[in-house]
Coordinates of C-alpha atoms in Angstrom, one line a residue:
X27 CA -31.3 -1.1 -12.7
X28 CA -27.8 -2.1 -13.4
X29 CA -25.1 -1.0 -11.2
X30 CA -22.6 1.7 -12.5
X31 CA -19.0 1.7 -11.5
X32 CA -18.6 5.5 -11.3
X33 CA -21.1 8.3 -10.8
X34 CA -21.5 11.7 -10.3
X35 CA -24.2 13.3 -7.7
X36 CA -25.3 16.9 -8.5
X37 CA -26.8 18.3 -5.4
X38 CA -29.1 21.2 -5.8
X39 CA -30.6 21.5 -2.4
X40 CA -30.0 24.7 -0.3
X41 CA -27.0 24.3 1.9
X42 CA -29.0 24.8 5.1
X43 CA -31.4 21.8 4.3
X44 CA -28.9 19.4 2.8
X45 CA -27.5 18.0 6.1
X46 CA -30.9 16.5 6.8
X47 CA -31.2 15.0 3.3
X48 CA -27.5 13.8 2.6
X49 CA -27.8 10.3 4.3
X50 CA -31.0 9.1 2.3
X51 CA -29.5 10.7 -0.8
X52 CA -26.2 8.8 -0.3
X53 CA -28.0 5.5 0.6
X54 CA -30.0 5.8 -2.6
X55 CA -27.3 6.7 -4.9
X56 CA -25.1 3.7 -3.4
X57 CA -27.9 1.3 -4.9
X58 CA -26.6 2.5 -8.5
X59 CA -23.0 3.1 -7.8
X60 CA -20.6 0.6 -6.8
X61 CA -17.1 2.1 -6.8
X62 CA -16.5 6.0 -7.0
X63 CA -19.1 8.7 -6.5
X64 CA -18.1 12.4 -7.1
X65 CA -20.3 15.0 -5.6
X66 CA -20.8 18.3 -7.3
X67 CA -22.4 21.1 -5.2
X68 CA -24.6 23.7 -6.8
X69 CA -27.2 24.8 -4.2
X70 CA -30.4 26.4 -5.9
X71 CA -29.7 24.9 -9.2
X72 CA -33.0 24.6 -11.3
X73 CA -33.1 22.0 -13.8
X74 CA -35.5 21.7 -16.7
X75 CA -35.9 25.5 -17.3
X76 CA -36.0 26.9 -20.9
X77 CA -32.7 28.3 -20.6
X78 CA -30.2 25.5 -19.7
X79 CA -28.3 26.5 -16.5
X80 CA -24.6 26.7 -16.5
X81 CA -22.2 26.1 -13.7
X82 CA -21.2 29.2 -11.5
X83 CA -18.7 30.0 -8.9
X84 CA -20.0 29.4 -5.2
X85 CA -18.4 31.1 -2.4
X86 CA -16.7 29.3 0.4
X87 CA -19.0 29.7 3.5
X88 CA -19.0 28.1 6.9
X89 CA -22.1 26.1 6.0
X90 CA -20.1 24.4 3.2
X91 CA -17.3 23.4 5.6
X92 CA -19.8 22.0 7.9
X93 CA -21.7 20.1 5.1
X94 CA -18.4 18.5 3.8
X95 CA -17.9 17.0 7.3
X96 CA -21.3 15.8 7.5
X97 CA -21.2 14.3 4.1
X98 CA -18.2 12.2 4.8
X99 CA -19.5 11.1 8.2
X100 CA -22.8 9.9 6.6
X101 CA -21.0 8.4 3.8
X102 CA -18.9 6.2 6.3
X103 CA -22.1 5.1 7.9
X104 CA -24.4 4.4 5.0
X105 CA -22.2 3.6 2.0
X106 CA -18.7 2.8 3.4
X107 CA -17.7 0.7 0.2
X108 CA -18.0 3.9 -2.0
X109 CA -15.0 6.1 -2.8
X110 CA -16.8 9.5 -2.1
X111 CA -15.1 12.7 -3.5
X112 CA -16.6 16.2 -2.9
X113 CA -15.5 18.4 -5.9
X114 CA -14.5 21.9 -5.4
X115 CA -13.6 23.2 -8.7
X116 CA -16.6 25.7 -8.7
X117 CA -16.0 26.9 -5.2
X118 CA -14.0 30.0 -5.0
X119 CA -13.8 33.0 -2.9
X120 CA -15.4 36.3 -4.6
X121 CA -12.0 38.1 -4.2
X122 CA -10.3 35.4 -6.2
X123 CA -13.0 35.1 -8.6
X124 CA -13.0 38.8 -9.3
X125 CA -9.1 39.2 -9.4
X126 CA -6.8 38.6 -12.4
X127 CA -6.8 34.9 -11.7
X128 CA -10.5 34.7 -12.6
X129 CA -11.2 31.8 -15.1
X130 CA -13.1 32.8 -18.2
X131 CA -16.5 31.3 -18.9
X132 CA -17.0 30.5 -15.2
X133 CA -15.4 27.6 -13.3
X134 CA -15.2 25.2 -16.2
X135 CA -14.0 26.8 -19.4
X136 CA -13.5 23.2 -20.7
X137 CA -15.0 20.1 -19.1
X138 CA -12.6 18.8 -16.3
X139 CA -11.3 15.4 -16.7
X140 CA -11.6 13.0 -13.5
X141 CA -9.6 9.9 -12.7
X142 CA -12.7 7.9 -13.2
X143 CA -15.0 8.8 -15.9
X144 CA -18.7 8.9 -14.6
X145 CA -21.1 6.7 -16.2
X146 CA -24.3 7.9 -14.4
X147 CA -25.4 11.3 -13.2
X148 CA -27.7 11.6 -10.2
X149 CA -29.4 14.6 -8.6
X150 CA -31.6 15.3 -5.7
X151 CA -33.5 18.0 -7.7
X152 CA -37.0 17.7 -6.7
X153 CA -39.4 17.0 -9.7
X154 CA -42.5 19.0 -9.3
X155 CA -44.3 17.7 -12.4
X156 CA -43.6 14.2 -13.6
X157 CA -44.3 15.3 -17.2
X158 CA -41.0 17.3 -16.9
X159 CA -38.8 14.4 -16.1
X160 CA -37.5 13.9 -19.7
X161 CA -36.7 17.6 -19.9
X162 CA -34.9 17.7 -16.5
X163 CA -32.9 14.6 -17.1
X164 CA -31.7 16.0 -20.4
X165 CA -30.9 19.4 -18.8
X166 CA -28.9 17.5 -16.0
X167 CA -26.9 15.6 -18.8
X168 CA -26.1 19.0 -20.5
X169 CA -25.1 20.7 -17.2
X170 CA -22.9 17.9 -16.1
X171 CA -21.2 17.7 -19.7
X172 CA -20.3 21.3 -19.2
X173 CA -18.5 20.6 -16.0
X174 CA -16.9 17.2 -16.4
X175 CA -15.8 14.7 -19.0
X176 CA -18.0 11.8 -18.7
X177 CA -18.9 8.6 -20.5
X178 CA -20.6 9.2 -23.8
X179 CA -23.4 7.1 -22.7
X180 CA -24.0 9.1 -19.6
X181 CA -27.1 7.9 -17.8
X182 CA -29.2 10.6 -15.8
X183 CA -31.1 9.5 -12.8
X184 CA -33.6 11.6 -10.7
X185 CA -33.3 10.4 -7.1
X186 CA -36.8 10.2 -5.4
X187 CA -37.4 13.6 -3.8
X188 CA -40.0 11.6 -1.4
X189 CA -37.1 9.9 0.1
X190 CA -35.7 13.2 1.3
X191 CA -39.1 14.6 2.6
X192 CA -39.7 11.2 4.4
X193 CA -36.4 11.3 6.1
X194 CA -37.2 15.0 7.3
X195 CA -40.5 13.8 8.6
X196 CA -39.1 10.8 10.4
X197 CA -36.5 12.9 12.1
X198 CA -39.1 15.7 13.1
X199 CA -36.5 18.3 12.5
X200 CA -37.0 21.7 11.1
X201 CA -34.7 23.1 8.6
X202 CA -31.9 25.0 10.4
X203 CA -30.9 28.6 9.4
X204 CA -28.1 28.8 7.3
X205 CA -24.8 30.3 8.2
X206 CA -23.8 32.4 5.3
X207 CA -20.6 33.6 7.0
X208 CA -17.8 33.8 4.6
X209 CA -14.9 31.4 5.3
X210 CA -11.6 33.0 5.5
X211 CA -9.2 31.6 2.9
X212 CA -5.5 31.7 2.5
X213 CA -2.8 31.7 -0.2
X214 CA -0.9 28.8 1.1
X215 CA -2.2 26.0 3.4
X216 CA -0.2 23.2 5.0
X217 CA -1.3 19.7 6.6
X218 CA 0.5 16.8 7.7
X219 CA -0.4 13.2 8.5
X220 CA 0.1 9.4 7.5
X221 CA -2.7 9.3 5.0
X222 CA -2.9 5.6 5.1
X223 CA -5.8 4.0 3.2
X224 CA -7.4 7.2 2.4
X225 CA -10.8 7.4 4.3
X226 CA -13.5 9.9 5.3
X227 CA -11.5 11.7 7.9
X228 CA -8.6 12.2 5.5
X229 CA -10.9 13.3 2.8
X230 CA -12.7 15.7 5.2
X231 CA -9.2 17.2 6.1
X232 CA -8.1 17.5 2.5
X233 CA -11.4 18.8 1.3
X234 CA -11.6 21.5 3.9
X235 CA -7.9 22.5 3.3
X236 CA -8.7 22.9 -0.3
X237 CA -11.5 25.0 0.4
X238 CA -9.3 27.2 2.5
X239 CA -6.3 27.3 -0.1
X240 CA -6.3 29.7 -2.9
X241 CA -2.9 29.1 -4.4
X242 CA -0.8 26.3 -2.9
X243 CA -1.6 23.1 -0.7
X244 CA 1.5 21.7 1.1
X245 CA 1.2 18.2 2.3
X246 CA 3.6 16.3 4.7
X247 CA 3.5 12.6 4.6
X248 CA 4.8 10.5 7.5
X249 CA 7.8 8.6 6.1
X250 CA 9.6 5.6 7.8
X251 CA 10.9 7.5 10.8
X252 CA 7.5 8.6 11.8
X253 CA 5.7 5.3 11.6
X254 CA 7.5 3.3 14.5
X255 CA 4.6 4.2 17.0
X256 CA 1.8 3.4 14.5
X257 CA -0.5 0.4 15.3
X258 CA 0.2 -2.4 12.8
X259 CA 2.9 -0.3 11.1
X260 CA 3.7 -3.3 8.8
X261 CA 0.3 -2.8 7.2
X262 CA 0.9 0.9 6.4
X263 CA 0.9 1.3 2.6
X264 CA 4.3 2.4 1.0
X265 CA 4.9 6.1 0.9
X266 CA 4.9 6.2 -2.8
X267 CA 1.4 4.6 -3.0
X268 CA 0.0 7.1 -0.3
X269 CA 1.6 10.1 -2.2
X270 CA 0.2 8.8 -5.5
X271 CA -3.3 8.5 -4.2
X272 CA -3.3 12.0 -2.6
X273 CA -2.1 13.5 -5.7
X274 CA -5.0 11.8 -7.6
X275 CA -7.6 12.7 -5.1
X276 CA -6.6 16.4 -5.0
X277 CA -6.3 16.6 -8.8
X278 CA -10.0 15.6 -8.9
X279 CA -11.1 17.9 -6.1
X280 CA -9.5 21.1 -7.0
X281 CA -7.2 21.0 -10.0
X282 CA -6.2 24.8 -10.0
X283 CA -4.2 24.4 -6.7
X284 CA -0.5 23.8 -6.6
X285 CA -0.2 20.7 -4.8
X286 CA 3.2 19.9 -3.1
X287 CA 3.7 16.5 -1.5
X288 CA 6.8 15.9 0.8
X289 CA 8.0 13.3 3.1
X290 CA 7.6 14.1 6.8
X291 CA 10.7 12.6 8.8
X292 CA 10.0 14.6 11.9
X293 CA 6.9 16.3 13.5
X294 CA 7.7 19.5 12.0
X295 CA 8.9 19.1 8.3
X296 CA 9.0 22.3 6.1
X297 CA 6.1 23.8 7.9
X298 CA 8.7 25.5 10.3
X299 CA 10.7 27.0 7.6
X300 CA 8.4 27.9 4.7
X301 CA 7.8 31.7 4.9
X302 CA 5.0 31.6 2.5
X303 CA 2.7 29.4 4.6
X304 CA -0.3 31.2 6.2
X305 CA -2.6 28.4 7.8
X306 CA -2.2 24.9 9.2
X307 CA -5.3 22.7 9.2
X308 CA -5.4 20.5 12.5
X309 CA -7.9 18.3 14.2
X310 CA -8.8 18.3 18.0
X311 CA -6.2 15.5 18.3
X312 CA -3.4 17.4 16.4
X313 CA -3.9 20.9 17.6
X314 CA -1.1 20.5 20.1
X315 CA 1.2 19.5 17.2
X316 CA 0.0 22.7 15.2
X317 CA 0.9 24.9 18.3
X318 CA 4.4 23.3 18.5
X319 CA 4.9 24.1 14.8
X320 CA 4.1 27.7 15.6
X321 CA 6.7 27.9 18.5
X322 CA 9.3 26.6 16.1
X323 CA 8.3 29.1 13.5
X324 CA 8.7 31.9 16.0
X325 CA 12.1 30.6 17.0
X326 CA 13.0 30.8 13.3
X327 CA 11.9 34.2 12.9
X328 CA 8.7 33.3 11.0
X329 CA 5.1 34.4 11.7
X330 CA 2.8 32.0 13.4
X331 CA 0.3 30.2 11.2
X332 CA -3.4 30.5 11.6
X333 CA -4.7 27.2 13.1
X334 CA -7.9 26.1 11.5
X335 CA -9.5 23.3 13.5
X336 CA -11.9 20.7 12.3
X337 CA -13.7 18.2 14.4
X338 CA -12.9 14.4 14.3
X339 CA -15.3 12.1 12.4
X340 CA -17.0 9.4 14.6
X341 CA -16.8 5.9 13.4
X342 CA -20.2 4.3 14.1
X343 CA -18.8 0.9 13.2
X344 CA -16.0 0.8 15.6
X345 CA -15.3 -2.2 18.0
X346 CA -14.2 -2.1 21.6
X347 CA -10.5 -2.4 20.5
X348 CA -10.8 0.3 17.9
X349 CA -10.6 4.2 18.3
X350 CA -14.2 6.0 18.3
X351 CA -12.8 8.2 15.4
X352 CA -12.5 7.2 11.9
X353 CA -8.9 6.2 11.7
X354 CA -6.3 4.4 9.6
X355 CA -5.3 2.2 12.5
X356 CA -9.0 0.7 12.9
X357 CA -8.9 0.1 9.1
X358 CA -5.7 -1.8 9.4
X359 CA -6.9 -3.8 12.4
X360 CA -9.9 -4.9 10.2
X361 CA -7.5 -6.2 7.6
X362 CA -6.2 -8.8 10.1
X363 CA -7.4 -12.4 9.0
X364 CA -8.3 -11.1 5.5
X365 CA -6.5 -12.0 2.2
X366 CA -4.2 -9.1 1.6
X367 CA -2.3 -10.4 -1.4
X368 CA -3.6 -12.6 -4.3
X369 CA -2.7 -16.2 -4.1
X370 CA 0.0 -17.7 -6.3
X371 CA -0.5 -20.6 -8.6
X372 CA 0.0 -23.7 -6.6
X373 CA -1.4 -26.0 -9.0
X374 CA 1.7 -28.4 -8.3
X375 CA 0.0 -29.1 -4.8
X376 CA -2.7 -31.4 -4.1
X377 CA -6.1 -29.9 -3.7
X378 CA -6.4 -31.4 -0.2
X379 CA -5.3 -31.0 2.3
X380 CA -5.0 -27.3 2.0
X381 CA -1.7 -26.2 3.6
X382 CA -1.2 -23.0 5.6
X383 CA 2.2 -22.0 6.3
X384 CA 2.1 -20.1 9.6
X385 CA 5.2 -18.1 10.7
X386 CA 6.1 -15.0 12.9
X387 CA 8.9 -13.7 15.1
X388 CA 9.7 -14.9 18.5
X389 CA 7.0 -14.0 21.0
X390 CA 4.4 -13.2 18.2
X391 CA 1.9 -15.8 19.5
X392 CA 2.2 -18.1 16.3
X393 CA 2.0 -21.3 18.1
X394 CA -1.1 -20.2 20.4
X395 CA -2.8 -19.4 16.9
X396 CA -1.7 -22.7 15.5
X397 CA -3.5 -24.4 18.4
X398 CA -6.6 -22.3 17.9
X399 CA -6.6 -23.4 14.3
X400 CA -6.1 -27.0 15.5
X401 CA -9.1 -26.6 17.6
X402 CA -11.2 -25.6 14.6
X403 CA -10.2 -28.7 12.7
X404 CA -6.9 -28.1 11.1
X405 CA -4.0 -30.7 11.4
X406 CA -1.1 -28.8 13.1
X407 CA 2.4 -29.7 12.1
X408 CA 4.8 -28.4 14.6
X409 CA 8.3 -27.8 12.9
X410 CA 10.0 -27.1 16.1
X411 CA 9.1 -30.6 17.2
X412 CA 10.3 -32.0 13.8
X413 CA 13.5 -30.2 14.4
X414 CA 14.1 -32.3 17.5
X415 CA 13.3 -35.5 15.5
X416 CA 15.7 -35.0 13.0
X417 CA 18.7 -34.8 15.4
X418 CA 17.7 -38.3 16.9
X419 CA 20.5 -41.0 16.7
X420 CA 20.4 -43.0 13.4
X421 CA 18.9 -40.3 11.3
X422 CA 20.7 -38.8 8.2
X423 CA 20.9 -35.5 9.8
X424 CA 22.4 -36.8 12.9
X425 CA 25.3 -38.4 11.1
X426 CA 25.8 -35.4 8.8
X427 CA 26.0 -32.9 11.7
X428 CA 28.5 -35.0 13.6
X429 CA 30.7 -35.3 10.5
X430 CA 30.5 -31.5 9.9
X431 CA 30.8 -30.3 13.4
X432 CA 32.6 -33.0 15.4
X433 CA 31.9 -35.8 17.7
X434 CA 32.5 -33.8 20.7
X435 CA 28.8 -32.7 20.4
X436 CA 27.7 -36.0 21.8
X437 CA 26.3 -36.4 25.2
X438 CA 26.8 -39.5 27.3
X439 CA 23.6 -41.1 25.9
X440 CA 25.0 -40.5 22.3
X441 CA 22.4 -37.6 21.6
X442 CA 23.5 -34.5 20.0
X443 CA 24.1 -31.6 22.6
X444 CA 22.1 -28.9 20.9
X445 CA 23.3 -26.2 23.3
X446 CA 27.0 -27.2 22.5
X447 CA 26.2 -27.1 18.8
X448 CA 24.4 -23.6 19.2
X449 CA 27.6 -22.2 20.6
X450 CA 29.5 -23.5 17.5
X451 CA 27.3 -21.6 15.1
X452 CA 26.3 -18.6 17.1
X453 CA 27.4 -15.4 15.3
X454 CA 29.0 -17.2 12.4
X455 CA 26.8 -17.1 9.4
X456 CA 29.0 -19.5 7.4
X457 CA 28.8 -22.2 10.0
X458 CA 24.9 -21.5 10.7
X459 CA 24.3 -22.0 7.0
X460 CA 26.3 -25.3 6.9
X461 CA 23.9 -26.6 9.8
X462 CA 20.7 -25.4 8.2
X463 CA 21.6 -26.8 4.9
X464 CA 21.8 -30.2 6.6
X465 CA 18.7 -29.8 9.0
X466 CA 16.2 -27.9 6.9
X467 CA 15.9 -30.5 4.0
X468 CA 15.3 -33.4 6.6
X469 CA 12.7 -31.3 8.4
X470 CA 10.9 -30.7 5.0
X471 CA 10.9 -34.4 4.3
X472 CA 9.0 -35.0 7.6
X473 CA 6.6 -32.2 7.0
X474 CA 5.7 -33.8 3.4
X475 CA 5.2 -37.2 5.3
X476 CA 2.7 -35.4 7.7
X477 CA 0.9 -33.8 4.9
X478 CA 0.6 -37.2 3.1
X479 CA -0.5 -38.8 6.2
X480 CA -3.3 -36.1 6.5
X481 CA -4.5 -36.5 3.0
X482 CA -4.8 -40.3 3.5
X483 CA -6.8 -39.5 6.6
X484 CA -9.1 -37.2 4.7
X485 CA -8.1 -33.9 6.4
X486 CA -9.2 -30.7 4.9
X487 CA -6.5 -28.3 6.2
X488 CA -3.0 -28.5 7.5
X489 CA -1.3 -25.8 9.4
X490 CA 2.6 -25.8 9.1
X491 CA 3.7 -24.0 12.4
X492 CA 7.2 -22.8 11.4
X493 CA 9.4 -20.1 12.7
X494 CA 11.6 -20.4 9.8
X495 CA 9.1 -21.0 7.1
X496 CA 10.3 -18.2 4.9
X497 CA 14.0 -18.4 5.6
X498 CA 13.9 -22.1 4.8
X499 CA 11.8 -21.9 1.7
X500 CA 9.2 -24.1 2.7
X501 CA 6.5 -21.9 1.2
X502 CA 6.6 -24.4 -1.9
X503 CA 4.8 -26.8 0.3
X504 CA 2.0 -24.4 1.2
X505 CA -1.1 -23.0 -0.6
X506 CA -0.8 -19.8 1.6
X507 CA 1.5 -17.9 4.1
X508 CA 0.1 -16.5 7.4
X509 CA 2.2 -14.2 9.5
X510 CA 1.6 -13.1 13.1
X511 CA 3.1 -9.7 14.2
X512 CA 3.5 -7.6 17.3
X513 CA 5.5 -4.5 18.0
X514 CA 9.2 -5.3 19.0
X515 CA 8.9 -3.8 22.5
X516 CA 5.9 -6.1 23.2
X517 CA 7.9 -9.1 21.8
X518 CA 10.8 -8.1 24.1
X519 CA 8.5 -8.1 27.2
X520 CA 7.1 -11.6 26.3
X521 CA 10.5 -13.2 25.6
X522 CA 12.0 -12.0 28.8
X523 CA 9.0 -13.1 30.8
X524 CA 8.7 -16.6 29.1
X525 CA 12.3 -17.4 28.9
X526 CA 13.9 -15.6 31.8
X527 CA 16.6 -14.0 29.4
X528 CA 17.8 -10.4 29.5
X529 CA 16.3 -7.6 27.4
X530 CA 19.5 -7.4 25.5
X531 CA 19.4 -11.3 24.7
X532 CA 15.7 -10.9 23.6
X533 CA 16.7 -8.1 21.2
X534 CA 19.6 -10.0 19.8
X535 CA 17.1 -12.9 19.2
X536 CA 14.7 -10.7 17.3
X537 CA 17.4 -9.0 15.4
X538 CA 18.7 -12.4 14.2
X539 CA 15.3 -13.2 12.6
X540 CA 13.4 -11.6 9.6
X541 CA 11.8 -8.3 10.6
X542 CA 8.1 -8.1 10.8
X543 CA 7.9 -5.9 7.7
X544 CA 10.1 -8.4 5.7
X545 CA 7.8 -11.3 6.8
X546 CA 4.6 -9.3 6.0
X547 CA 6.0 -8.7 2.5
X548 CA 5.5 -12.5 1.9
X549 CA 2.2 -12.9 3.7
X550 CA -1.3 -13.7 2.1
X551 CA -2.9 -13.2 5.6
X552 CA -1.6 -11.3 8.7
X553 CA -2.8 -11.9 12.3
X554 CA -1.8 -10.2 15.6
X555 CA -2.1 -11.2 19.2
X556 CA -1.3 -7.7 20.5
X557 CA -4.7 -7.4 22.1
X558 CA -6.8 -9.7 24.6
X559 CA -6.9 -13.4 23.9
X560 CA -10.7 -12.9 22.9
X561 CA -9.8 -10.5 20.3
X562 CA -7.3 -12.9 18.8
X563 CA -9.8 -15.7 18.8
X564 CA -12.3 -13.5 16.8
X565 CA -9.5 -12.7 14.3
X566 CA -8.7 -16.4 13.9
X567 CA -12.2 -17.4 13.5
X568 CA -12.5 -14.7 10.8
X569 CA -9.5 -15.8 9.1
X570 CA -10.6 -19.6 9.3
X571 CA -14.2 -18.9 7.9
X572 CA -12.7 -16.8 4.9
X573 CA -10.3 -19.6 4.4
X574 CA -13.1 -22.0 4.2
X575 CA -14.8 -20.1 1.4
X576 CA -11.4 -19.9 -0.6
X577 CA -11.0 -23.6 -0.3
X578 CA -14.5 -24.3 -1.5
X579 CA -14.1 -21.7 -4.5
X580 CA -10.9 -23.4 -5.3
X581 CA -12.5 -26.9 -5.3
X582 CA -15.6 -25.7 -7.5
X583 CA -13.1 -24.2 -9.9
X584 CA -11.1 -27.4 -10.1
X585 CA -14.4 -29.4 -10.6
X586 CA -15.5 -27.2 -13.3
X587 CA -12.3 -27.4 -15.2
X588 CA -12.6 -31.2 -15.2
X589 CA -15.9 -31.0 -17.1

């Protein structure tokens, strides 16, 4: 059967049995849906009856909260490529449903629009009589159409109930008794976090918060000042994108809520001054932060918030260097070595050799990565060595530098004293530019000669190892830009140990270069030597293997265009 981009899964099993079935159900659904899977809960729904069922309000119970956590955990394990979203429009406390805010005609007076229009509707409803399949699927279509705006050609699919029964038999588990205990809900709920690359743990937090909130949901998103200690902070998505994705997700999940998203510049934000807040949702890891918020509120003369704690989601796919929980830092680390931004049109460059421009700040491990790529078969072009060559007596740059900066730079052997030259340009941007205007074009000429030589030798890949690749504008000679990053504090430690300079000197050197964030903004691929050498080697090998696939695809595309 053809794959669908977006689907909606209507779960009809009782809440107490669904945790046993959700993994095989999701696995089966993932064979049909490839991008977004919405999950609609209606335990006990009977499809195929004479009177077509309509959606009803479901009370928030403890079982439902547990199921949401289980569902997102299973989704990360069996269908991590899918964007799973548990919809809560039809979940409402009885007190709210019976109050003046009650929505006429049930939870869906009109079909709810979703960010992505579903093209297929799936259900775990067990078909007792195969002859009823057409009637059940027709009923499923009508039911879903009452709830959501779907594709006009919505395709109904009954997931094989044998799949669920088989799973229970294999596990040898008895159906647990349900916990019908009502979940305490609140008018105004608050959470805080980075919310980078929205994943299952974020979605669990957001879904349970929406389950708890009856009126308003306040979310603080960490802004620049709160990102300094984050692993690979340069790869954290921009605040505006994180806020946009949160808004879109929550609009799908529970559109009746008033959602307020604010930047978080300190650990507390508005949570310590907003008198209407009643509850803060925390994890085992952030509970202390919630307690600190309450101390501040009490200092400010406000009542403490109820702390609702959720469990962290375990990441079944984590590596030795990653956290055991599902986390954004793990997702960012998995991006290392992959293509992060589309390649620009470089049709003016020869097909081969394919040129990688490799750069990074002082102490970032750029040259060690260049040597590893060289060991894999790349031709390494060391621009630092070429820089020494252009100062040699008799070269064009040699004469230009003496003319511009004076013959007092000459040593006894008639070579340019680069230390003396450095003192003349240090701290003087105008004089430094005068020097780079002389030297950089000459280095570029040597680079082009090395690339031409590699082409004549039939080499496939060149790595241009250049600290000033971006500043010098040498990206025009490269097919891709790779950037190595490490935190500033780690770079300072490495520089002081390697070069025997003071911490202040190391900091000045780093601050005179482009920041990690600015360099990453120009990168196609990002690498980091922050961890053990073995981890870096795996990163580089992954990057190399993916590069080979891109080169092959480019060559095949070029060949087909010539036909």
